Tab-separated table of C-alpha atoms in Angstrom:
chain	number	residue	atom	x	y	z
A	1	MET	CA	-20.601	15.040	23.076
A	2	THR	CA	-17.359	15.486	21.339
A	3	ALA	CA	-17.242	14.247	17.323
A	4	PRO	CA	-16.170	11.147	16.778
A	5	ARG	CA	-12.370	10.487	15.569
A	6	THR	CA	-11.484	9.765	12.381
A	7	PRO	CA	-9.197	6.638	12.129
A	8	VAL	CA	-5.776	6.811	11.560
A	9	MET	CA	-3.571	5.350	10.050
A	10	ASP	CA	-2.230	2.345	12.953
A	11	ASN	CA	1.218	0.993	11.130
A	12	ARG	CA	3.735	0.387	13.328
A	13	VAL	CA	4.346	-3.739	12.678
A	14	LEU	CA	4.995	-4.594	8.843
A	15	PRO	CA	4.772	-8.602	8.322
A	16	VAL	CA	7.814	-8.999	8.556
A	17	ARG	CA	11.306	-7.863	9.922
A	18	PRO	CA	14.029	-6.858	7.946
A	19	ALA	CA	17.350	-9.249	9.736
A	20	GLY	CA	18.833	-5.992	10.636
A	21	GLY	CA	16.595	-4.659	13.594
A	22	GLU	CA	14.200	-2.517	13.796
A	23	TRP	CA	11.489	-0.831	10.029
A	24	PRO	CA	12.181	2.365	9.933
A	25	ALA	CA	8.704	4.302	10.207
A	26	PRO	CA	5.982	3.959	7.951
A	27	ALA	CA	5.558	7.230	6.501
A	28	CYS	CA	1.445	6.167	7.066
A	29	ARG	CA	1.966	6.488	10.243
A	30	GLY	CA	-0.744	8.645	12.068
A	31	ALA	CA	-2.498	9.614	8.128
A	32	ASP	CA	-6.378	9.453	7.866
A	33	MET	CA	-7.389	6.097	6.700
A	34	LYS	CA	-9.647	8.007	4.058
A	35	THR	CA	-6.805	9.130	2.120
A	36	PHE	CA	-5.564	5.227	1.599
A	37	PHE	CA	-9.477	4.420	1.191
A	38	PRO	CA	-10.401	6.524	-1.141
A	39	ALA	CA	-13.677	7.029	-3.183
A	40	PRO	CA	-13.297	5.875	-6.099
A	41	ASP	CA	-13.499	8.598	-8.167
A	42	ASP	CA	-11.164	10.768	-6.238
A	43	LEU	CA	-7.848	11.288	-8.106
A	44	ALA	CA	-6.744	14.269	-5.698
A	45	THR	CA	-7.083	11.409	-2.195
A	46	VAL	CA	-5.592	8.500	-4.459
A	47	ARG	CA	-2.246	10.977	-5.897
A	48	ARG	CA	-2.075	12.304	-2.272
A	49	ALA	CA	-1.591	8.730	-0.652
A	50	LEU	CA	0.226	7.923	-3.913
A	51	MET	CA	2.640	11.017	-2.852
A	52	ILE	CA	3.165	10.364	1.036
A	53	CYS	CA	4.393	5.886	-0.886
A	54	ASP	CA	6.959	7.833	-2.305
A	55	ARG	CA	8.847	9.361	0.175
A	56	CYS	CA	8.532	6.208	2.071
A	57	PRO	CA	11.039	4.032	3.634
A	58	VAL	CA	9.213	0.901	3.387
A	59	ARG	CA	7.081	1.470	0.337
A	60	ILE	CA	8.614	-2.171	-1.270
A	61	PRO	CA	7.848	-4.269	1.903
A	62	CYS	CA	3.815	-2.882	2.344
A	63	ARG	CA	3.852	-3.871	-1.871
A	64	ARG	CA	4.632	-6.784	-0.940
A	65	TYR	CA	2.585	-7.905	1.847
A	66	ALA	CA	-0.412	-6.459	-0.442
A	67	LEU	CA	0.909	-8.307	-3.518
A	68	ASP	CA	1.150	-11.687	-1.348
A	69	ASN	CA	-1.787	-10.935	0.546
A	70	ARG	CA	-4.006	-10.292	-2.511
A	71	GLU	CA	-5.164	-6.864	-0.810
A	72	ARG	CA	-8.312	-5.796	-2.591
A	73	TYR	CA	-8.925	-2.730	-1.400
A	74	GLY	CA	-7.228	0.376	-0.776
A	75	ILE	CA	-3.224	1.629	-2.182
A	76	TRP	CA	0.430	0.123	-0.725
A	77	GLY	CA	3.728	0.695	-1.078
A	78	GLY	CA	2.030	2.645	-3.735
A	79	LEU	CA	-0.076	0.476	-5.680
A	80	THR	CA	-3.657	1.310	-6.456
A	81	GLU	CA	-6.444	-1.458	-6.798
A	82	GLU	CA	-6.316	-2.013	-10.284
A	83	THR	CA	-2.116	-1.604	-10.268
A	84	ARG	CA	-2.256	-4.638	-8.399
A	85	GLU	CA	-4.844	-6.512	-9.997
A	86	THR	CA	-2.603	-6.277	-13.195
A	87	LEU	CA	0.327	-7.555	-11.585
A	88	ILE	CA	-1.264	-10.303	-9.811
A	89	ARG	CA	-2.623	-11.347	-13.253
A	90	ILE	CA	0.724	-11.106	-15.167
A	91	GLY	CA	2.396	-12.946	-12.349
A	92	PRO	CA	6.271	-12.074	-10.944
A	93	PRO	CA	8.538	-10.968	-13.711
A	94	SER	CA	9.563	-14.821	-13.223
A	95	ALA	CA	6.580	-16.476	-14.974
A	96	MET	CA	6.354	-14.066	-17.539
A	97	SER	CA	8.162	-16.286	-20.553
A	98	SER	CA	11.255	-14.714	-22.175
A	99	GLY	CA	12.679	-16.030	-25.830
A	100	SER	CA	15.491	-17.025	-26.210
A	101	VAL	CA	17.640	-13.666	-28.341
A	102	GLY	CA	20.265	-15.110	-30.364
């Protein structure tokens, strides 16, 4: 009997295709899913996931997807759960009141 395989990220399909054609391959493709859904106190794994996201060519669309869909768990587009919660709570920059200078 063989040991069960650890699931891997299979993100060949991103939510919206760019106007010019195909997305480049995400940096997390083929990575262990546990890297992007670490235990709450596993800071080494969080850092490893953020390093992968940092070099990813589709980090921004991934981030937008997570924010638009209010993904509650995991690391998406270089944002942790806590960071996404904060960004959702404060809203987009256009929603923040801007005082006039002058």
